[in-house]
PDB file of C-alpha atoms in Angstrom:
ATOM      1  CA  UNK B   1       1.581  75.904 109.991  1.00  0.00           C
ATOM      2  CA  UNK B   2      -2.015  77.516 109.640  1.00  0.00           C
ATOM      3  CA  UNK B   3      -4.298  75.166 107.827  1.00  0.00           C
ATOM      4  CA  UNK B   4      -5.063  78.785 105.428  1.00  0.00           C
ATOM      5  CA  UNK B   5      -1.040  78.583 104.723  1.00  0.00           C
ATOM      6  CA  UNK B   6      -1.012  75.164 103.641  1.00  0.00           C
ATOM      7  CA  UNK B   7      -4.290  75.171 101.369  1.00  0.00           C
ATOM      8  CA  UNK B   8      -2.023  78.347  99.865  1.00  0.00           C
ATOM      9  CA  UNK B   9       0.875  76.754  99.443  1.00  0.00           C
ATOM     10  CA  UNK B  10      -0.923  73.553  98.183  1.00  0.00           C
ATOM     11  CA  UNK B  11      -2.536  75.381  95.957  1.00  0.00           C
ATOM     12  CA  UNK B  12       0.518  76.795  93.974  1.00  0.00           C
ATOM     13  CA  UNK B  13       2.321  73.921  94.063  1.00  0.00           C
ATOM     14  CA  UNK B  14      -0.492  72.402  91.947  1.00  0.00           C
ATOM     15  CA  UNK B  15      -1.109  75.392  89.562  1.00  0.00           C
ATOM     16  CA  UNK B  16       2.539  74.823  88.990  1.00  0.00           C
ATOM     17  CA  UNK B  17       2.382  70.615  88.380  1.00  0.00           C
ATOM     18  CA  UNK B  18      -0.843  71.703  86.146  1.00  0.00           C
ATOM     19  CA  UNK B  19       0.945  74.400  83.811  1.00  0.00           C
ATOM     20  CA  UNK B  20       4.177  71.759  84.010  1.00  0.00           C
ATOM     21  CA  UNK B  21       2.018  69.051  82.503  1.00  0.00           C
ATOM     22  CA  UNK B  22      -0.683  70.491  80.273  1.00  0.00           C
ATOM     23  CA  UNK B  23       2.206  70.707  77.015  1.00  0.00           C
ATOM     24  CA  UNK B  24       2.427  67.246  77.341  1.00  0.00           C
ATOM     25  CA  UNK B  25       0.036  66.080  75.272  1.00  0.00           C
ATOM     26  CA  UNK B  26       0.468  68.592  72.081  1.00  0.00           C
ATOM     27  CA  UNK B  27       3.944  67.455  72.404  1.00  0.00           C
ATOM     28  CA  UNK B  28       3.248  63.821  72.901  1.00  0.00           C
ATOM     29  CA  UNK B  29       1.008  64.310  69.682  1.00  0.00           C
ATOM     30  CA  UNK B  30       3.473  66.238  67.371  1.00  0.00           C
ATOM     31  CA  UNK B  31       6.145  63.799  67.704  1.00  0.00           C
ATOM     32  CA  UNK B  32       3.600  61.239  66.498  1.00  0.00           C
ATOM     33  CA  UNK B  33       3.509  63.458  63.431  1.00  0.00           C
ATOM     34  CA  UNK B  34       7.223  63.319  62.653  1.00  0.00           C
ATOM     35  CA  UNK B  35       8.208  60.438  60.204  1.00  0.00           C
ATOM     36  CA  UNK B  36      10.732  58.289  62.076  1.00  0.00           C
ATOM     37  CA  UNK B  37      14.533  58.908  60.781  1.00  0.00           C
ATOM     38  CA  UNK B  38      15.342  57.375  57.853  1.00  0.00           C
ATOM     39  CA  UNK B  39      17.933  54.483  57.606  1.00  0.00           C
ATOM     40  CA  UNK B  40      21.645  54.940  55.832  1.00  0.00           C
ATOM     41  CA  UNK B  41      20.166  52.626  53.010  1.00  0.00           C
ATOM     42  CA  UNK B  42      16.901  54.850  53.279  1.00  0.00           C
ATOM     43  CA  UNK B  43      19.090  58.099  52.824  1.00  0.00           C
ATOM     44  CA  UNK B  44      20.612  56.666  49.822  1.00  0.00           C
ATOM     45  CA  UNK B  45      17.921  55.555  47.871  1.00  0.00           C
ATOM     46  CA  UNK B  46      16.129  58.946  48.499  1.00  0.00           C
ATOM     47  CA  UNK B  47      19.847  60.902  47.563  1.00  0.00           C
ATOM     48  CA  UNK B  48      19.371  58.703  44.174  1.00  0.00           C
ATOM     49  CA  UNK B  49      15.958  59.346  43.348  1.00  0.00           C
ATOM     50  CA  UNK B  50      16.571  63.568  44.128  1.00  0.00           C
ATOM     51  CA  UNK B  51      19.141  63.047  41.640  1.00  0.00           C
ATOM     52  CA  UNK B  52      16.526  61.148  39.535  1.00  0.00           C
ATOM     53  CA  UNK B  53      13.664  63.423  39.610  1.00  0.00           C
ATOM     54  CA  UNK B  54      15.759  66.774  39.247  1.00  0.00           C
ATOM     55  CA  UNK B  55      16.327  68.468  36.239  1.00  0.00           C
ATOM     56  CA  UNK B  56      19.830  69.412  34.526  1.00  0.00           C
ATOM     57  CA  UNK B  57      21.634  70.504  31.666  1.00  0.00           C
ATOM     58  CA  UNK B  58      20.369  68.465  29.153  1.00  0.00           C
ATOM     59  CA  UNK B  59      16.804  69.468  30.150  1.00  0.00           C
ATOM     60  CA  UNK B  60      18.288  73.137  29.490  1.00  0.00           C
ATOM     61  CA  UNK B  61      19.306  71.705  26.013  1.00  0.00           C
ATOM     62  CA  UNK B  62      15.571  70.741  25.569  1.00  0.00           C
ATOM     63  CA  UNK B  63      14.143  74.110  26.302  1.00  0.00           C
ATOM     64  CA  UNK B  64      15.818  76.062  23.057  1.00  0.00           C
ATOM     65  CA  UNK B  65      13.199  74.141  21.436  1.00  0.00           C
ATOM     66  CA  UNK B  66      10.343  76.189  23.144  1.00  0.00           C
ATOM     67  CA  UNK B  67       8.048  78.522  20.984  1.00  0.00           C
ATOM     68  CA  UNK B  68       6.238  78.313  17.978  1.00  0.00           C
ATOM     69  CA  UNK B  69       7.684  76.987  14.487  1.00  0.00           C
ATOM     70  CA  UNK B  70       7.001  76.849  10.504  1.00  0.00           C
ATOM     71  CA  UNK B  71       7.609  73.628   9.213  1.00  0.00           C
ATOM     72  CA  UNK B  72       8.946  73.057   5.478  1.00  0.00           C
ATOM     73  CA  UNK B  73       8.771  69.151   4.935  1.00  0.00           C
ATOM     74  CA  UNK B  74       9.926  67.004   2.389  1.00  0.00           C
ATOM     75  CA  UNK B  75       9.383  63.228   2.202  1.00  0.00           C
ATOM     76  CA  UNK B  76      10.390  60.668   0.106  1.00  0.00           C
ATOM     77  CA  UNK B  77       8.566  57.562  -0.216  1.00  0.00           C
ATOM     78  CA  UNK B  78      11.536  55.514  -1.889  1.00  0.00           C
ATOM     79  CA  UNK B  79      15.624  56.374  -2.999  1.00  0.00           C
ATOM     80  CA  UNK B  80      14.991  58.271  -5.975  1.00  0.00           C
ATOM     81  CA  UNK B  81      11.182  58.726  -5.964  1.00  0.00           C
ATOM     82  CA  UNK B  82       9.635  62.288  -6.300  1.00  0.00           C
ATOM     83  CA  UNK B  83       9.922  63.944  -3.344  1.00  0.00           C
ATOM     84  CA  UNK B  84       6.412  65.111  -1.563  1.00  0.00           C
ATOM     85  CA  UNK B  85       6.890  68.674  -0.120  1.00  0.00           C
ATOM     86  CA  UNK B  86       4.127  70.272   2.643  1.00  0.00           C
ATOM     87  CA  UNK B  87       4.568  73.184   5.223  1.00  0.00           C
ATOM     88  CA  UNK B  88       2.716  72.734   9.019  1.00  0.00           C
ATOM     89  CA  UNK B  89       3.301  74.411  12.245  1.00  0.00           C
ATOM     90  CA  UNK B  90       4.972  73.186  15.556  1.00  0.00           C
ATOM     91  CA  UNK B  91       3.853  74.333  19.132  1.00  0.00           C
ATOM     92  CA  UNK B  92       6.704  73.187  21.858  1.00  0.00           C
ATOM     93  CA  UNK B  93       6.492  73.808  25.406  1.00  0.00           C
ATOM     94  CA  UNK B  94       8.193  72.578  28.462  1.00  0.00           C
ATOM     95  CA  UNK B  95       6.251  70.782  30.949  1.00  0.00           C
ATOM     96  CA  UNK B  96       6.410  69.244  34.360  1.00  0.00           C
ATOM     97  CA  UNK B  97       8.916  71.287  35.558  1.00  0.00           C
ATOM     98  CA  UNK B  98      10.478  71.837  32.626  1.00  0.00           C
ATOM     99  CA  UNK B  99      11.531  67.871  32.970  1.00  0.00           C
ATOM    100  CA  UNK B 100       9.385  67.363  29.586  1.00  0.00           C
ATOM    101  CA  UNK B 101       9.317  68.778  25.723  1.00  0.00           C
ATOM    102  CA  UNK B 102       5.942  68.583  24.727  1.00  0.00           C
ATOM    103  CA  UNK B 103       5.393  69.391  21.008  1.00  0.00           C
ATOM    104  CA  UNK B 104       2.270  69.619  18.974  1.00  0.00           C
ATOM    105  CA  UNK B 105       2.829  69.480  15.281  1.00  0.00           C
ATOM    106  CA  UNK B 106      -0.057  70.142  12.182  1.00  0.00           C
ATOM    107  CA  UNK B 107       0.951  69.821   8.760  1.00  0.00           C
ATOM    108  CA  UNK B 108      -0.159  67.925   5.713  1.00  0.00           C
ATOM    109  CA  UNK B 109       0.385  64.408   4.210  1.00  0.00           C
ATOM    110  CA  UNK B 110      -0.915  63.311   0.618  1.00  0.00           C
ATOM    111  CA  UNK B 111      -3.467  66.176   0.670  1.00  0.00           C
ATOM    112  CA  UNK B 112      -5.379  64.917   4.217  1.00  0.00           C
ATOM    113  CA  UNK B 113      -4.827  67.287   7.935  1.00  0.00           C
ATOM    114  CA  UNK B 114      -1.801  65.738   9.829  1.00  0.00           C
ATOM    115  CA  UNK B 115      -1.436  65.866  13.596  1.00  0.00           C
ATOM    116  CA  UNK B 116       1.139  64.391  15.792  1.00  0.00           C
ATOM    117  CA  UNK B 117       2.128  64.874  19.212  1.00  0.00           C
ATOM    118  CA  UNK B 118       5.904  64.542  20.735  1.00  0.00           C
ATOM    119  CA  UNK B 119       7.303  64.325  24.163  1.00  0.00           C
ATOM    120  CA  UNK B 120      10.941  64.553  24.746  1.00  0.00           C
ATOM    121  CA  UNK B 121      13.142  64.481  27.843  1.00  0.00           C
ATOM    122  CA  UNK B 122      15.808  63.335  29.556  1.00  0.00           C
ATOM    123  CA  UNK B 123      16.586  60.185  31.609  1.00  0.00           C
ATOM    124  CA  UNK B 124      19.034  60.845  34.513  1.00  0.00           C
ATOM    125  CA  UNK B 125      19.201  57.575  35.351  1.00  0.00           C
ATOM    126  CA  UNK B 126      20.007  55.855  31.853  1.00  0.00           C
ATOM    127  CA  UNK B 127      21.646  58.976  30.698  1.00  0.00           C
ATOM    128  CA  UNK B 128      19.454  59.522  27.375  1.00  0.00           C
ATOM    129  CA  UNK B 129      17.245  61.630  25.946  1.00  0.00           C
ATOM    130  CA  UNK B 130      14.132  59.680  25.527  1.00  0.00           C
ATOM    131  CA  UNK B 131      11.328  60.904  23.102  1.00  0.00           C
ATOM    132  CA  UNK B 132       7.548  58.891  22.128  1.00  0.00           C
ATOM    133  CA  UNK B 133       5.753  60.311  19.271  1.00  0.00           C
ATOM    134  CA  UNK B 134       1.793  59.813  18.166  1.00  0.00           C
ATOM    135  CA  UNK B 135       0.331  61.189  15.256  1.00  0.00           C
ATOM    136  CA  UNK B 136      -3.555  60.737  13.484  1.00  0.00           C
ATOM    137  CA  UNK B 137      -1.451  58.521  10.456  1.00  0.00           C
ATOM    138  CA  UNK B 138      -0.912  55.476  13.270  1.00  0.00           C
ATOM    139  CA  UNK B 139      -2.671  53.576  15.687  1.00  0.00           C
ATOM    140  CA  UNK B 140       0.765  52.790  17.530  1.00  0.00           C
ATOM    141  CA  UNK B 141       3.171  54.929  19.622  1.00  0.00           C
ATOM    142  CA  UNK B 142       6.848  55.359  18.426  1.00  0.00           C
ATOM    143  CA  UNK B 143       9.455  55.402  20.968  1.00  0.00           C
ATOM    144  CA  UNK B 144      13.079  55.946  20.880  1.00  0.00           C
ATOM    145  CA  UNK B 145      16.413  57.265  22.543  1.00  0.00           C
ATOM    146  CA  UNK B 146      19.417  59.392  21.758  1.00  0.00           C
ATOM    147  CA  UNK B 147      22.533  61.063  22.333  1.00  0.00           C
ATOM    148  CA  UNK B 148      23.452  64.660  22.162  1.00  0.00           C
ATOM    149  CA  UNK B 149      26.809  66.343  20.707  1.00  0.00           C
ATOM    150  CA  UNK B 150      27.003  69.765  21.391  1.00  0.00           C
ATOM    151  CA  UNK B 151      29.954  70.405  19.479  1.00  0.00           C
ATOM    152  CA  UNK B 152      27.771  69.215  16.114  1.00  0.00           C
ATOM    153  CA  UNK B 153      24.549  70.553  18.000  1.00  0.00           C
ATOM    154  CA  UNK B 154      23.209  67.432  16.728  1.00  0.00           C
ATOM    155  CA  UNK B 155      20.814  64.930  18.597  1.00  0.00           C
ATOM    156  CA  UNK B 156      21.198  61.472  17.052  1.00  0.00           C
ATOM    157  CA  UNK B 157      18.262  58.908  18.345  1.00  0.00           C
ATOM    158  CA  UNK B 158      16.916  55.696  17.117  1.00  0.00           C
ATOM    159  CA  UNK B 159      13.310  55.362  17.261  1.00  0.00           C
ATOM    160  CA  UNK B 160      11.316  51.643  17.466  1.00  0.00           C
ATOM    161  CA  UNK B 161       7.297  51.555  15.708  1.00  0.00           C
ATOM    162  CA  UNK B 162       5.582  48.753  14.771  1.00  0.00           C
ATOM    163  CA  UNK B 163       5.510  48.460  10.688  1.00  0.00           C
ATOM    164  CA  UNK B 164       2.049  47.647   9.165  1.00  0.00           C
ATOM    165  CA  UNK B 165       2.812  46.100   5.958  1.00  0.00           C
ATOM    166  CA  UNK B 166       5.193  43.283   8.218  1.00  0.00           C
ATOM    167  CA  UNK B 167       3.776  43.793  11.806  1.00  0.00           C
ATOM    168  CA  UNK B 168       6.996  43.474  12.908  1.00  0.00           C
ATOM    169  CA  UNK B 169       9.015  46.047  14.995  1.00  0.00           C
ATOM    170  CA  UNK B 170      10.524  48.630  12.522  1.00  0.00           C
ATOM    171  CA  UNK B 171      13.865  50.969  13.926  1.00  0.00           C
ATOM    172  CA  UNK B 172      14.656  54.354  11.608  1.00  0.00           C
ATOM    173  CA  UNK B 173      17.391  57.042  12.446  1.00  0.00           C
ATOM    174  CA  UNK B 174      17.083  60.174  13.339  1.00  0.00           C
ATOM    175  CA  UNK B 175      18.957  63.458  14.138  1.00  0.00           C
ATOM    176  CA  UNK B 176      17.981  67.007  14.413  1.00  0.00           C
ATOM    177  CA  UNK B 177      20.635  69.538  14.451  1.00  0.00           C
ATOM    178  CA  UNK B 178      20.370  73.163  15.998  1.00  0.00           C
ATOM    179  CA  UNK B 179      21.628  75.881  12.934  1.00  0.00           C
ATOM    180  CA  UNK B 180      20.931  78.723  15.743  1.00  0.00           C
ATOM    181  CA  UNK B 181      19.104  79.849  18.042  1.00  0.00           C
ATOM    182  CA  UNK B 182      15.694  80.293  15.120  1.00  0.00           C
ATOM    183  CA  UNK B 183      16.443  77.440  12.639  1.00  0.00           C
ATOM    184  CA  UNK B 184      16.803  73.582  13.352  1.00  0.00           C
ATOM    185  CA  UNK B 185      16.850  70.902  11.113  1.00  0.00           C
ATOM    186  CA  UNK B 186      15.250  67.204  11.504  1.00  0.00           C
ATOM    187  CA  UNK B 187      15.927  64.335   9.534  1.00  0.00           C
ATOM    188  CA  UNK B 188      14.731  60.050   9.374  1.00  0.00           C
ATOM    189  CA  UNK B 189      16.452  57.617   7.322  1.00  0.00           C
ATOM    190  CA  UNK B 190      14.877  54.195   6.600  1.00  0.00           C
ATOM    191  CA  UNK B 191      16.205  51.021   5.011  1.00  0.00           C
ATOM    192  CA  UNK B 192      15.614  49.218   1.997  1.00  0.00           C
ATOM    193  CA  UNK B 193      15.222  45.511   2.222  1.00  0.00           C
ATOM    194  CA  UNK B 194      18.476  45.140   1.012  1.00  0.00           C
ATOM    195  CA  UNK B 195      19.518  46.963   4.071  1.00  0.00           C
ATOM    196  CA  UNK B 196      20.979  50.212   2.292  1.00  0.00           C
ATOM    197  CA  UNK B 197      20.236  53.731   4.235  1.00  0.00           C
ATOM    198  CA  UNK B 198      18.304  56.560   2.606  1.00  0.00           C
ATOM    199  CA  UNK B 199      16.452  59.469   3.599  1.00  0.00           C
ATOM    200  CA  UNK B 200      12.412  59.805   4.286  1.00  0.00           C
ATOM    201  CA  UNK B 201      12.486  63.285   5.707  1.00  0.00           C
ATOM    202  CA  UNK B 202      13.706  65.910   6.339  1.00  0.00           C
ATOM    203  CA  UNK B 203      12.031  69.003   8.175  1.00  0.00           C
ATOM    204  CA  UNK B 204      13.089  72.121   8.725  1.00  0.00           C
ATOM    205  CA  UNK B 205      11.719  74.908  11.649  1.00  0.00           C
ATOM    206  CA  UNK B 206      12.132  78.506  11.681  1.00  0.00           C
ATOM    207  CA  UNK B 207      11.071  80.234  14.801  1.00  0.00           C
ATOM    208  CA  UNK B 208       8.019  82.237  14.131  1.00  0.00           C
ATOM    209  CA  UNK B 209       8.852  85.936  14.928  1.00  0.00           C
TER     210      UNK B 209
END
């Protein structure tokens, strides 16, 4: 064979070993990048925590609550004492990908600007709504959990906050109940210290239009 053959031939054989080998290295370097395959107990954990993180119906439930309210609220300090009547506002929105109710509520107590914020939501895990509420009155954070009836419409929670006079841990009852889709109705009910039940509050929202 002519030496100008077999420099030809040489030649394309390594043009072709060149072109066959240059890809290696991107594709050396991209399957660096992929994580390695997750383990059967991997795949459940990460099943659980999708199911965890994602929001359902009860979130839905939540998010009738959006808009902007009036507030007509009546307290009572005592069973049988005067009742103390004041009208606010409520602001609720859904947050987080609509995994959160986030409220913002101005009103009035005893004459002085009240402010109080509200988050609401919905553990998958524990199967409970799940609220903490703040407010310029307080220094401490009220948190509580619930159950939902929606035959009734009615949430029924009890909520934990720490009582000044005792500085012990104080629980009240709530429930809110939807009247439709503009008008809800919130109540709390304390104890006496002879353990009978009677009503602080009650609130009630219309929808502004």
């Amino acid at each position: 064979m002519e030496p100008r053959m077999r420099f030809r031939m040489l030649g394309g054989a390594l043009v072709v070993a060149i072109a066959c080998l240059t890809p290696l290295p991107a594709l050396a370097a991209e399957e660096a990048q992929k994580p390695p395959a997750m383990s059967p107990e991997e795949k459940a954990m990460m099943e659980k925590w999708s199911a965890f993180a994602a929001p359902g119906e009860e979130h839905k439930v939540l998010a009738r609550r959006e808009g902007s309210w009036t507030m007509h609220v009546t307290m009572w300090m005592a069973p049988g004492a005067p009742p103390q009547v004041s009208d606010g506002t409520s602001e609720a929105r859904m947050i987080l990908g609509g995994r959160y109710l986030e409220d913002t509520t101005k009103s009035t107590f005893n004459g002085m600007p009240f402010e109080g914020r509200g988050l609401t939501g919905f553990d998958n895990a524990r199967k409970k709504f799940v609220f903490t509420w703040i407010d310029n009155m307080a220094t401490g954070i009220m948190t509580g959990e619930g159950t939902y009836n929606p035959k009734t419409k009615t949430y029924t929670s009890v909520a934990k906050s720490t009582d000044p006079m005792t500085g012990k841990t104080k629980t009240v009852r709530g429930t809110d109940t939807t009247i439709d889709d503009d008008t809800w109705k919130s109540a709390m009910y304390d104890k006496t210290p002879d353990g009978k039940e009677f009503k602080t509050m009650e609130i009630v929202y219309k929808r502004k239009k």
